[in-house]
Amino acid sequence: MEDTLEFIKGKINNFSPEIGIILGSGLGELADKYCDISISYNDIPNFIKSTVKGHKGRLVFAEISGKKVVMMQGRNHYYEGHTMKEITYPVKVMKKLGVKTLILTNAAGGVSEKMKAGDLMLITDHINFMGANPLVGPNDETLGERFPDMTEIYKKKLIELAEKCAKDLGINIKEGIYFANSGPSYETPAEIRMAGMLGADAVGMSTVPEAIVANYCGLNVLGISCISNSASKSGGDKLSHEDVIETTNKVKEKFKKLIVNIIEKL
Ligand code: HPA
C-alpha cells in the first residue's frame, strides 16, 4: 500500500479526491470528458495489470462541478481470475487517498418486470451470490473491523439525493436490489427465477465486492445500475455482451448528466 500511495501521490501534486467513482461497462466516458491527470493501472505498483490491448484501465483525477474526484475507468472482475482481494484493492487505495463517498456503477440485467432495458436503478441493497467475500483473510484493523456491519451499505441519504437529482433533470429512476453472480456466464432462466424469488431486481457480475470493502472501511456508498437487458427468461431473447454495450451506449448521456449533478450536490 505504501508503494502504491507513494507512486500515485507523486503524480497528482497534492490533489486530494473526496469522491471516488468506479465506472462500469460502457459507462467510462465520463472519464474522457473530465480528465486532469490520468495514470494507467499498468504503471501503478500492486494494481492489476491489463493484458487486453486497447483496454482502458486507468485512474483519472479531475475536478467535476468544483469537487475533486478520482475515477476508475475500467474495473477488474472476479471472473477474470483475479482474487477478491485484488479486485477490491483500489477501493482501499481510494480510502487512503482521502475519498469519503464512493459511487459504484455497473451494467446489469433486469430481473423484476419493472426493470426495462435503458432504465437506471439506484441500488438499495445487494445479495452476494458470488461464492466469495473480499474480507476473507487476516484483517487490517487500520481499515475496519473483523465482523463489519452491512445493514446500510448503500446510504439512504445518498439514494434520496440521487432521486432528487434525477427528478430535477427529468430522468425517470428506479430503485432495487442487486444480485451478484460470479459470471462470466450469464444466468440460466431458472437462476433468474431463483434470483427473483430471493428478492432481486437486477443481476450482474461486479460491484458487490467493492461495496463490501467500501462499507467496511467507512466509505459512503451510492450504487447505480444501468439496466442493459432483461435477464434471461425461458423463451426470451438470447443475451450477448454486444447488446449490453449497445444499451449502455444509449443510456450514457443521461447517466453522465445524473452523475455530474449528483457530484455537484454532494
Ligand atoms: N446478467 C449478468 N450480468 C449482466 C447482465 C445479465 O443479464 N447484463 C449485464 N451484466
PDB file of C-alpha atoms and ligand atoms in Angstrom:
ATOM      1  CA  MET A   1       0.000   0.000   0.000  1.00  0.00           C
ATOM      2  CA  GLU A   2       2.813   2.423   0.823  1.00  0.00           C
ATOM      3  CA  ASP A   3       4.395   1.841  -2.603  1.00  0.00           C
ATOM      4  CA  THR A   4       1.058   2.375  -4.315  1.00  0.00           C
ATOM      5  CA  LEU A   5       0.293   5.587  -2.440  1.00  0.00           C
ATOM      6  CA  GLU A   6       3.775   6.998  -2.875  1.00  0.00           C
ATOM      7  CA  PHE A   7       3.611   6.401  -6.629  1.00  0.00           C
ATOM      8  CA  ILE A   8       0.144   7.914  -7.061  1.00  0.00           C
ATOM      9  CA  LYS A   9       0.858  10.916  -4.831  1.00  0.00           C
ATOM     10  CA  GLY A  10       3.995  11.575  -6.861  1.00  0.00           C
ATOM     11  CA  LYS A  11       1.807  12.048  -9.941  1.00  0.00           C
ATOM     12  CA  ILE A  12      -1.056  14.137  -8.589  1.00  0.00           C
ATOM     13  CA  ASN A  13       0.558  17.160  -6.879  1.00  0.00           C
ATOM     14  CA  ASN A  14      -1.442  17.219  -3.646  1.00  0.00           C
ATOM     15  CA  PHE A  15      -4.730  16.621  -5.480  1.00  0.00           C
ATOM     16  CA  SER A  16      -6.900  15.237  -2.727  1.00  0.00           C
ATOM     17  CA  PRO A  17     -10.025  13.489  -4.040  1.00  0.00           C
ATOM     18  CA  GLU A  18     -13.133  13.405  -1.833  1.00  0.00           C
ATOM     19  CA  ILE A  19     -15.308  11.424  -4.242  1.00  0.00           C
ATOM     20  CA  GLY A  20     -14.469   8.139  -5.950  1.00  0.00           C
ATOM     21  CA  ILE A  21     -16.341   6.664  -8.909  1.00  0.00           C
ATOM     22  CA  ILE A  22     -15.987   3.223 -10.422  1.00  0.00           C
ATOM     23  CA  LEU A  23     -17.276   3.336 -13.976  1.00  0.00           C
ATOM     24  CA  GLY A  24     -18.959   0.196 -15.273  1.00  0.00           C
ATOM     25  CA  SER A  25     -19.173  -1.400 -18.718  1.00  0.00           C
ATOM     26  CA  GLY A  26     -19.965   1.144 -21.400  1.00  0.00           C
ATOM     27  CA  LEU A  27     -20.122   3.969 -18.852  1.00  0.00           C
ATOM     28  CA  GLY A  28     -16.470   5.033 -18.897  1.00  0.00           C
ATOM     29  CA  GLU A  29     -16.907   8.150 -20.999  1.00  0.00           C
ATOM     30  CA  LEU A  30     -17.237  10.427 -18.003  1.00  0.00           C
ATOM     31  CA  ALA A  31     -13.506   9.963 -17.503  1.00  0.00           C
ATOM     32  CA  ASP A  32     -12.820  11.010 -21.125  1.00  0.00           C
ATOM     33  CA  LYS A  33     -14.790  14.189 -20.682  1.00  0.00           C
ATOM     34  CA  TYR A  34     -13.308  15.085 -17.293  1.00  0.00           C
ATOM     35  CA  CYS A  35      -9.643  14.227 -17.065  1.00  0.00           C
ATOM     36  CA  ASP A  36      -6.987  16.411 -15.443  1.00  0.00           C
ATOM     37  CA  ILE A  37      -4.465  13.670 -14.636  1.00  0.00           C
ATOM     38  CA  SER A  38      -4.576  10.013 -15.619  1.00  0.00           C
ATOM     39  CA  ILE A  39      -2.456   7.061 -14.546  1.00  0.00           C
ATOM     40  CA  SER A  40      -2.579   3.679 -16.269  1.00  0.00           C
ATOM     41  CA  TYR A  41      -3.160   0.727 -13.940  1.00  0.00           C
ATOM     42  CA  ASN A  42      -0.183  -0.852 -15.676  1.00  0.00           C
ATOM     43  CA  ASP A  43       2.093   1.740 -14.086  1.00  0.00           C
ATOM     44  CA  ILE A  44       0.718   1.639 -10.537  1.00  0.00           C
ATOM     45  CA  PRO A  45       2.544  -0.681  -8.123  1.00  0.00           C
ATOM     46  CA  ASN A  46       0.296  -3.545  -6.984  1.00  0.00           C
ATOM     47  CA  PHE A  47      -2.585  -2.719  -9.331  1.00  0.00           C
ATOM     48  CA  ILE A  48      -3.756  -5.489 -11.640  1.00  0.00           C
ATOM     49  CA  LYS A  49      -2.047  -5.118 -14.993  1.00  0.00           C
ATOM     50  CA  SER A  50      -4.244  -5.092 -18.039  1.00  0.00           C
ATOM     51  CA  THR A  51      -3.381  -7.753 -20.567  1.00  0.00           C
ATOM     52  CA  VAL A  52      -6.013  -6.793 -23.124  1.00  0.00           C
ATOM     53  CA  LYS A  53      -4.634  -4.499 -25.801  1.00  0.00           C
ATOM     54  CA  GLY A  54      -6.539  -1.263 -26.175  1.00  0.00           C
ATOM     55  CA  HIS A  55      -8.479  -1.951 -22.990  1.00  0.00           C
ATOM     56  CA  LYS A  56      -8.677   1.200 -20.941  1.00  0.00           C
ATOM     57  CA  GLY A  57      -7.640   0.729 -17.382  1.00  0.00           C
ATOM     58  CA  ARG A  58      -6.697   3.939 -15.716  1.00  0.00           C
ATOM     59  CA  LEU A  59      -7.194   6.098 -12.678  1.00  0.00           C
ATOM     60  CA  VAL A  60      -8.449   9.512 -13.700  1.00  0.00           C
ATOM     61  CA  PHE A  61      -8.287  12.545 -11.440  1.00  0.00           C
ATOM     62  CA  ALA A  62     -10.486  15.522 -12.257  1.00  0.00           C
ATOM     63  CA  GLU A  63     -12.421  18.399 -10.833  1.00  0.00           C
ATOM     64  CA  ILE A  64     -16.125  17.990 -11.615  1.00  0.00           C
ATOM     65  CA  SER A  65     -18.644  20.627 -10.536  1.00  0.00           C
ATOM     66  CA  GLY A  66     -15.977  22.059  -8.234  1.00  0.00           C
ATOM     67  CA  LYS A  67     -15.375  18.728  -6.452  1.00  0.00           C
ATOM     68  CA  LYS A  68     -12.195  16.697  -6.548  1.00  0.00           C
ATOM     69  CA  VAL A  69     -12.914  13.258  -7.987  1.00  0.00           C
ATOM     70  CA  VAL A  70     -10.958  10.093  -8.698  1.00  0.00           C
ATOM     71  CA  MET A  71     -12.438   7.723 -11.267  1.00  0.00           C
ATOM     72  CA  MET A  72     -11.620   4.174 -12.194  1.00  0.00           C
ATOM     73  CA  GLN A  73     -12.092   3.941 -15.935  1.00  0.00           C
ATOM     74  CA  GLY A  74     -12.316   0.201 -16.287  1.00  0.00           C
ATOM     75  CA  ARG A  75     -12.616  -2.236 -13.405  1.00  0.00           C
ATOM     76  CA  ASN A  76     -11.287  -5.711 -12.889  1.00  0.00           C
ATOM     77  CA  HIS A  77     -13.697  -8.562 -12.354  1.00  0.00           C
ATOM     78  CA  TYR A  78     -13.623 -11.722 -10.286  1.00  0.00           C
ATOM     79  CA  TYR A  79     -14.481 -13.764 -13.398  1.00  0.00           C
ATOM     80  CA  GLU A  80     -11.163 -12.755 -14.982  1.00  0.00           C
ATOM     81  CA  GLY A  81      -9.475 -14.992 -12.431  1.00  0.00           C
ATOM     82  CA  HIS A  82      -8.257 -12.327 -10.020  1.00  0.00           C
ATOM     83  CA  THR A  83      -8.842 -12.785  -6.326  1.00  0.00           C
ATOM     84  CA  MET A  84     -11.474 -10.832  -4.435  1.00  0.00           C
ATOM     85  CA  LYS A  85      -8.629  -9.070  -2.594  1.00  0.00           C
ATOM     86  CA  GLU A  86      -7.013  -7.992  -5.864  1.00  0.00           C
ATOM     87  CA  ILE A  87     -10.168  -6.593  -7.421  1.00  0.00           C
ATOM     88  CA  THR A  88     -11.058  -4.582  -4.305  1.00  0.00           C
ATOM     89  CA  TYR A  89      -7.569  -3.215  -3.641  1.00  0.00           C
ATOM     90  CA  PRO A  90      -8.290   0.083  -5.498  1.00  0.00           C
ATOM     91  CA  VAL A  91     -11.161   0.803  -3.068  1.00  0.00           C
ATOM     92  CA  LYS A  92      -8.710   0.667  -0.159  1.00  0.00           C
ATOM     93  CA  VAL A  93      -6.358   2.928  -2.116  1.00  0.00           C
ATOM     94  CA  MET A  94      -9.178   5.449  -2.626  1.00  0.00           C
ATOM     95  CA  LYS A  95      -9.903   5.387   1.100  1.00  0.00           C
ATOM     96  CA  LYS A  96      -6.239   6.083   1.862  1.00  0.00           C
ATOM     97  CA  LEU A  97      -6.248   8.949  -0.665  1.00  0.00           C
ATOM     98  CA  GLY A  98      -8.981  10.634   1.373  1.00  0.00           C
ATOM     99  CA  VAL A  99     -12.120   9.621  -0.523  1.00  0.00           C
ATOM    100  CA  LYS A 100     -15.287   9.828   1.609  1.00  0.00           C
ATOM    101  CA  THR A 101     -18.015   8.910  -0.895  1.00  0.00           C
ATOM    102  CA  LEU A 102     -17.805   6.135  -3.483  1.00  0.00           C
ATOM    103  CA  ILE A 103     -20.178   5.924  -6.444  1.00  0.00           C
ATOM    104  CA  LEU A 104     -20.301   2.410  -7.893  1.00  0.00           C
ATOM    105  CA  THR A 105     -21.791   1.915 -11.336  1.00  0.00           C
ATOM    106  CA  ASN A 106     -22.448  -1.115 -13.483  1.00  0.00           C
ATOM    107  CA  ALA A 107     -24.451  -2.614 -16.313  1.00  0.00           C
ATOM    108  CA  ALA A 108     -26.952  -5.169 -15.071  1.00  0.00           C
ATOM    109  CA  GLY A 109     -29.703  -7.433 -16.275  1.00  0.00           C
ATOM    110  CA  GLY A 110     -33.240  -6.635 -15.175  1.00  0.00           C
ATOM    111  CA  VAL A 111     -34.810  -9.394 -13.087  1.00  0.00           C
ATOM    112  CA  SER A 112     -38.087  -7.903 -11.915  1.00  0.00           C
ATOM    113  CA  GLU A 113     -40.683  -6.953 -14.508  1.00  0.00           C
ATOM    114  CA  LYS A 114     -40.418  -3.277 -13.573  1.00  0.00           C
ATOM    115  CA  MET A 115     -36.783  -3.115 -14.785  1.00  0.00           C
ATOM    116  CA  LYS A 116     -36.550  -2.426 -18.506  1.00  0.00           C
ATOM    117  CA  ALA A 117     -33.507  -2.085 -20.762  1.00  0.00           C
ATOM    118  CA  GLY A 118     -32.334   1.524 -20.625  1.00  0.00           C
ATOM    119  CA  ASP A 119     -33.524   2.140 -17.057  1.00  0.00           C
ATOM    120  CA  LEU A 120     -31.299   3.473 -14.313  1.00  0.00           C
ATOM    121  CA  MET A 121     -31.653   1.780 -10.934  1.00  0.00           C
ATOM    122  CA  LEU A 122     -30.410   3.066  -7.586  1.00  0.00           C
ATOM    123  CA  ILE A 123     -29.129   0.090  -5.620  1.00  0.00           C
ATOM    124  CA  THR A 124     -30.855  -0.094  -2.222  1.00  0.00           C
ATOM    125  CA  ASP A 125     -29.248  -3.363  -1.095  1.00  0.00           C
ATOM    126  CA  HIS A 126     -27.498  -6.401  -2.520  1.00  0.00           C
ATOM    127  CA  ILE A 127     -27.326 -10.172  -2.366  1.00  0.00           C
ATOM    128  CA  ASN A 128     -23.827 -11.606  -2.590  1.00  0.00           C
ATOM    129  CA  PHE A 129     -24.137 -14.829  -4.586  1.00  0.00           C
ATOM    130  CA  MET A 130     -20.554 -14.789  -5.880  1.00  0.00           C
ATOM    131  CA  GLY A 131     -19.483 -17.537  -3.521  1.00  0.00           C
ATOM    132  CA  ALA A 132     -16.674 -15.471  -2.028  1.00  0.00           C
ATOM    133  CA  ASN A 133     -16.167 -12.463   0.219  1.00  0.00           C
ATOM    134  CA  PRO A 134     -13.365  -9.924  -0.262  1.00  0.00           C
ATOM    135  CA  LEU A 135     -12.795  -9.624   3.511  1.00  0.00           C
ATOM    136  CA  VAL A 136     -11.726 -13.262   3.936  1.00  0.00           C
ATOM    137  CA  GLY A 137      -8.200 -13.463   5.332  1.00  0.00           C
ATOM    138  CA  PRO A 138      -6.274 -11.607   8.025  1.00  0.00           C
ATOM    139  CA  ASN A 139      -7.966  -8.340   8.974  1.00  0.00           C
ATOM    140  CA  ASP A 140      -6.234  -4.978   8.689  1.00  0.00           C
ATOM    141  CA  GLU A 141      -7.520  -3.221  11.809  1.00  0.00           C
ATOM    142  CA  THR A 142      -6.424   0.168  10.439  1.00  0.00           C
ATOM    143  CA  LEU A 143      -9.103  -0.131   7.757  1.00  0.00           C
ATOM    144  CA  GLY A 144     -12.057  -1.733   9.528  1.00  0.00           C
ATOM    145  CA  GLU A 145     -13.266  -4.341  11.959  1.00  0.00           C
ATOM    146  CA  ARG A 146     -13.268  -8.125  11.635  1.00  0.00           C
ATOM    147  CA  PHE A 147     -17.055  -8.515  11.510  1.00  0.00           C
ATOM    148  CA  PRO A 148     -18.299  -5.341   9.863  1.00  0.00           C
ATOM    149  CA  ASP A 149     -21.963  -4.382   9.925  1.00  0.00           C
ATOM    150  CA  MET A 150     -23.651  -4.356   6.496  1.00  0.00           C
ATOM    151  CA  THR A 151     -27.146  -3.091   7.351  1.00  0.00           C
ATOM    152  CA  GLU A 152     -26.902   0.082   5.276  1.00  0.00           C
ATOM    153  CA  ILE A 153     -24.184  -0.248   2.667  1.00  0.00           C
ATOM    154  CA  TYR A 154     -25.982   1.977   0.153  1.00  0.00           C
ATOM    155  CA  LYS A 155     -26.651   5.095   2.175  1.00  0.00           C
ATOM    156  CA  LYS A 156     -30.287   6.237   2.342  1.00  0.00           C
ATOM    157  CA  LYS A 157     -29.228   9.874   2.305  1.00  0.00           C
ATOM    158  CA  LEU A 158     -27.308   9.360  -0.943  1.00  0.00           C
ATOM    159  CA  ILE A 159     -30.216   7.476  -2.523  1.00  0.00           C
ATOM    160  CA  GLU A 160     -32.536  10.366  -1.633  1.00  0.00           C
ATOM    161  CA  LEU A 161     -30.065  12.862  -3.036  1.00  0.00           C
ATOM    162  CA  ALA A 162     -29.723  10.885  -6.285  1.00  0.00           C
ATOM    163  CA  GLU A 163     -33.501  10.651  -6.561  1.00  0.00           C
ATOM    164  CA  LYS A 164     -33.832  14.386  -6.182  1.00  0.00           C
ATOM    165  CA  CYS A 165     -31.145  14.979  -8.830  1.00  0.00           C
ATOM    166  CA  ALA A 166     -32.917  12.623 -11.242  1.00  0.00           C
ATOM    167  CA  LYS A 167     -36.221  14.388 -10.628  1.00  0.00           C
ATOM    168  CA  ASP A 168     -34.656  17.807 -11.255  1.00  0.00           C
ATOM    169  CA  LEU A 169     -33.219  16.522 -14.537  1.00  0.00           C
ATOM    170  CA  GLY A 170     -36.469  14.867 -15.603  1.00  0.00           C
ATOM    171  CA  ILE A 171     -34.838  11.426 -15.508  1.00  0.00           C
ATOM    172  CA  ASN A 172     -37.039   8.514 -14.513  1.00  0.00           C
ATOM    173  CA  ILE A 173     -35.114   6.478 -11.948  1.00  0.00           C
ATOM    174  CA  LYS A 174     -35.927   3.228 -10.176  1.00  0.00           C
ATOM    175  CA  GLU A 175     -34.730   1.532  -7.008  1.00  0.00           C
ATOM    176  CA  GLY A 176     -33.909  -2.074  -6.416  1.00  0.00           C
ATOM    177  CA  ILE A 177     -31.811  -4.908  -5.093  1.00  0.00           C
ATOM    178  CA  TYR A 178     -28.707  -6.008  -6.969  1.00  0.00           C
ATOM    179  CA  PHE A 179     -27.869  -9.701  -7.077  1.00  0.00           C
ATOM    180  CA  ALA A 180     -24.228 -10.548  -7.803  1.00  0.00           C
ATOM    181  CA  ASN A 181     -23.154 -13.707  -9.584  1.00  0.00           C
ATOM    182  CA  SER A 182     -19.526 -14.510 -10.268  1.00  0.00           C
ATOM    183  CA  GLY A 183     -20.078 -14.843 -14.036  1.00  0.00           C
ATOM    184  CA  PRO A 184     -18.668 -14.939 -16.661  1.00  0.00           C
ATOM    185  CA  SER A 185     -21.603 -16.974 -17.972  1.00  0.00           C
ATOM    186  CA  TYR A 186     -24.924 -15.202 -17.981  1.00  0.00           C
ATOM    187  CA  GLU A 187     -27.639 -16.769 -15.858  1.00  0.00           C
ATOM    188  CA  THR A 188     -29.999 -19.526 -16.904  1.00  0.00           C
ATOM    189  CA  PRO A 189     -33.740 -18.808 -16.855  1.00  0.00           C
ATOM    190  CA  ALA A 190     -34.021 -20.981 -13.712  1.00  0.00           C
ATOM    191  CA  GLU A 191     -31.306 -18.959 -11.975  1.00  0.00           C
ATOM    192  CA  ILE A 192     -33.114 -15.731 -12.842  1.00  0.00           C
ATOM    193  CA  ARG A 193     -36.367 -17.129 -11.431  1.00  0.00           C
ATOM    194  CA  MET A 194     -34.462 -18.012  -8.253  1.00  0.00           C
ATOM    195  CA  ALA A 195     -32.905 -14.531  -8.024  1.00  0.00           C
ATOM    196  CA  GLY A 196     -36.374 -13.021  -8.408  1.00  0.00           C
ATOM    197  CA  MET A 197     -37.782 -15.261  -5.676  1.00  0.00           C
ATOM    198  CA  LEU A 198     -34.959 -14.163  -3.399  1.00  0.00           C
ATOM    199  CA  GLY A 199     -35.911 -10.541  -3.912  1.00  0.00           C
ATOM    200  CA  ALA A 200     -33.537  -9.408  -6.650  1.00  0.00           C
ATOM    201  CA  ASP A 201     -34.453  -6.667  -9.110  1.00  0.00           C
ATOM    202  CA  ALA A 202     -31.241  -6.756 -11.147  1.00  0.00           C
ATOM    203  CA  VAL A 203     -28.338  -9.118 -11.667  1.00  0.00           C
ATOM    204  CA  GLY A 204     -24.693  -8.542 -12.502  1.00  0.00           C
ATOM    205  CA  MET A 205     -21.104  -9.682 -12.066  1.00  0.00           C
ATOM    206  CA  SER A 206     -19.470  -6.784 -10.210  1.00  0.00           C
ATOM    207  CA  THR A 207     -19.990  -4.032  -7.630  1.00  0.00           C
ATOM    208  CA  VAL A 208     -20.740  -6.188  -4.588  1.00  0.00           C
ATOM    209  CA  PRO A 209     -17.082  -6.907  -3.696  1.00  0.00           C
ATOM    210  CA  GLU A 210     -16.245  -3.197  -3.934  1.00  0.00           C
ATOM    211  CA  ALA A 211     -19.363  -2.230  -1.962  1.00  0.00           C
ATOM    212  CA  ILE A 212     -18.497  -4.636   0.860  1.00  0.00           C
ATOM    213  CA  VAL A 213     -14.932  -3.339   1.136  1.00  0.00           C
ATOM    214  CA  ALA A 214     -16.016   0.306   0.856  1.00  0.00           C
ATOM    215  CA  ASN A 215     -18.586  -0.078   3.618  1.00  0.00           C
ATOM    216  CA  TYR A 216     -16.092  -1.999   5.747  1.00  0.00           C
ATOM    217  CA  CYS A 217     -13.604   0.841   5.592  1.00  0.00           C
ATOM    218  CA  GLY A 218     -16.162   3.557   6.277  1.00  0.00           C
ATOM    219  CA  LEU A 219     -16.910   4.956   2.829  1.00  0.00           C
ATOM    220  CA  ASN A 220     -20.409   6.170   1.997  1.00  0.00           C
ATOM    221  CA  VAL A 221     -21.587   4.157  -0.981  1.00  0.00           C
ATOM    222  CA  LEU A 222     -24.013   5.043  -3.743  1.00  0.00           C
ATOM    223  CA  GLY A 223     -24.711   2.339  -6.339  1.00  0.00           C
ATOM    224  CA  ILE A 224     -26.254   2.892  -9.759  1.00  0.00           C
ATOM    225  CA  SER A 225     -27.082   0.139 -12.237  1.00  0.00           C
ATOM    226  CA  CYS A 226     -27.767   0.735 -15.870  1.00  0.00           C
ATOM    227  CA  ILE A 227     -30.266  -1.935 -16.835  1.00  0.00           C
ATOM    228  CA  SER A 228     -28.814  -3.083 -20.127  1.00  0.00           C
ATOM    229  CA  ASN A 229     -31.107  -6.008 -20.839  1.00  0.00           C
ATOM    230  CA  SER A 230     -33.867  -8.083 -19.465  1.00  0.00           C
ATOM    231  CA  ALA A 231     -32.136 -11.015 -17.727  1.00  0.00           C
ATOM    232  CA  SER A 232     -32.588 -14.394 -19.358  1.00  0.00           C
ATOM    233  CA  LYS A 233     -36.057 -15.846 -19.335  1.00  0.00           C
ATOM    234  CA  SER A 234     -37.389 -19.057 -20.849  1.00  0.00           C
ATOM    235  CA  GLY A 235     -38.470 -18.262 -24.362  1.00  0.00           C
ATOM    236  CA  GLY A 236     -36.721 -14.862 -24.188  1.00  0.00           C
ATOM    237  CA  ASP A 237     -34.054 -13.387 -26.426  1.00  0.00           C
ATOM    238  CA  LYS A 238     -30.500 -14.689 -26.307  1.00  0.00           C
ATOM    239  CA  LEU A 239     -28.069 -12.438 -24.435  1.00  0.00           C
ATOM    240  CA  SER A 240     -24.819 -11.059 -25.750  1.00  0.00           C
ATOM    241  CA  HIS A 241     -22.197  -8.669 -24.442  1.00  0.00           C
ATOM    242  CA  GLU A 242     -22.684  -6.599 -27.619  1.00  0.00           C
ATOM    243  CA  ASP A 243     -26.330  -5.982 -26.709  1.00  0.00           C
ATOM    244  CA  VAL A 244     -25.278  -4.915 -23.218  1.00  0.00           C
ATOM    245  CA  ILE A 245     -22.803  -2.382 -24.635  1.00  0.00           C
ATOM    246  CA  GLU A 246     -25.345  -1.147 -27.195  1.00  0.00           C
ATOM    247  CA  THR A 247     -27.832  -0.272 -24.455  1.00  0.00           C
ATOM    248  CA  THR A 248     -25.245   1.365 -22.186  1.00  0.00           C
ATOM    249  CA  ASN A 249     -24.254   3.483 -25.184  1.00  0.00           C
ATOM    250  CA  LYS A 250     -27.818   4.699 -25.492  1.00  0.00           C
ATOM    251  CA  VAL A 251     -28.046   5.472 -21.786  1.00  0.00           C
ATOM    252  CA  LYS A 252     -24.657   7.055 -21.236  1.00  0.00           C
ATOM    253  CA  GLU A 253     -25.678  10.696 -21.843  1.00  0.00           C
ATOM    254  CA  LYS A 254     -28.434  10.550 -19.236  1.00  0.00           C
ATOM    255  CA  PHE A 255     -26.096   8.637 -16.928  1.00  0.00           C
ATOM    256  CA  LYS A 256     -23.325  11.246 -17.233  1.00  0.00           C
ATOM    257  CA  LYS A 257     -25.759  14.115 -16.618  1.00  0.00           C
ATOM    258  CA  LEU A 258     -27.042  12.413 -13.495  1.00  0.00           C
ATOM    259  CA  ILE A 259     -23.583  11.673 -12.077  1.00  0.00           C
ATOM    260  CA  VAL A 260     -22.364  15.238 -12.662  1.00  0.00           C
ATOM    261  CA  ASN A 261     -25.482  16.591 -10.959  1.00  0.00           C
ATOM    262  CA  ILE A 262     -25.052  14.233  -8.003  1.00  0.00           C
ATOM    263  CA  ILE A 263     -21.420  15.289  -7.594  1.00  0.00           C
ATOM    264  CA  GLU A 264     -22.476  18.935  -7.604  1.00  0.00           C
ATOM    265  CA  LYS A 265     -24.950  18.311  -4.777  1.00  0.00           C
ATOM    266  CA  LEU A 266     -22.732  16.071  -2.650  1.00  0.00           C
TER     267      LEU A 266
HETATM  268  N1  HPA B   1     -26.545 -10.918 -16.144  1.00  0.00           N
HETATM  269  C1  HPA B   1     -25.375 -10.727 -15.514  1.00  0.00           C
HETATM  270  N2  HPA B   1     -24.614  -9.676 -15.718  1.00  0.00           N
HETATM  271  C2  HPA B   1     -25.041  -8.753 -16.582  1.00  0.00           C
HETATM  272  C3  HPA B   1     -26.242  -8.885 -17.282  1.00  0.00           C
HETATM  273  C4  HPA B   1     -27.047 -10.034 -17.047  1.00  0.00           C
HETATM  274  O1  HPA B   1     -28.139 -10.224 -17.622  1.00  0.00           O
HETATM  275  N3  HPA B   1     -26.361  -7.782 -18.063  1.00  0.00           N
HETATM  276  C5  HPA B   1     -25.267  -7.004 -17.846  1.00  0.00           C
HETATM  277  N4  HPA B   1     -24.463  -7.595 -16.957  1.00  0.00           N
END
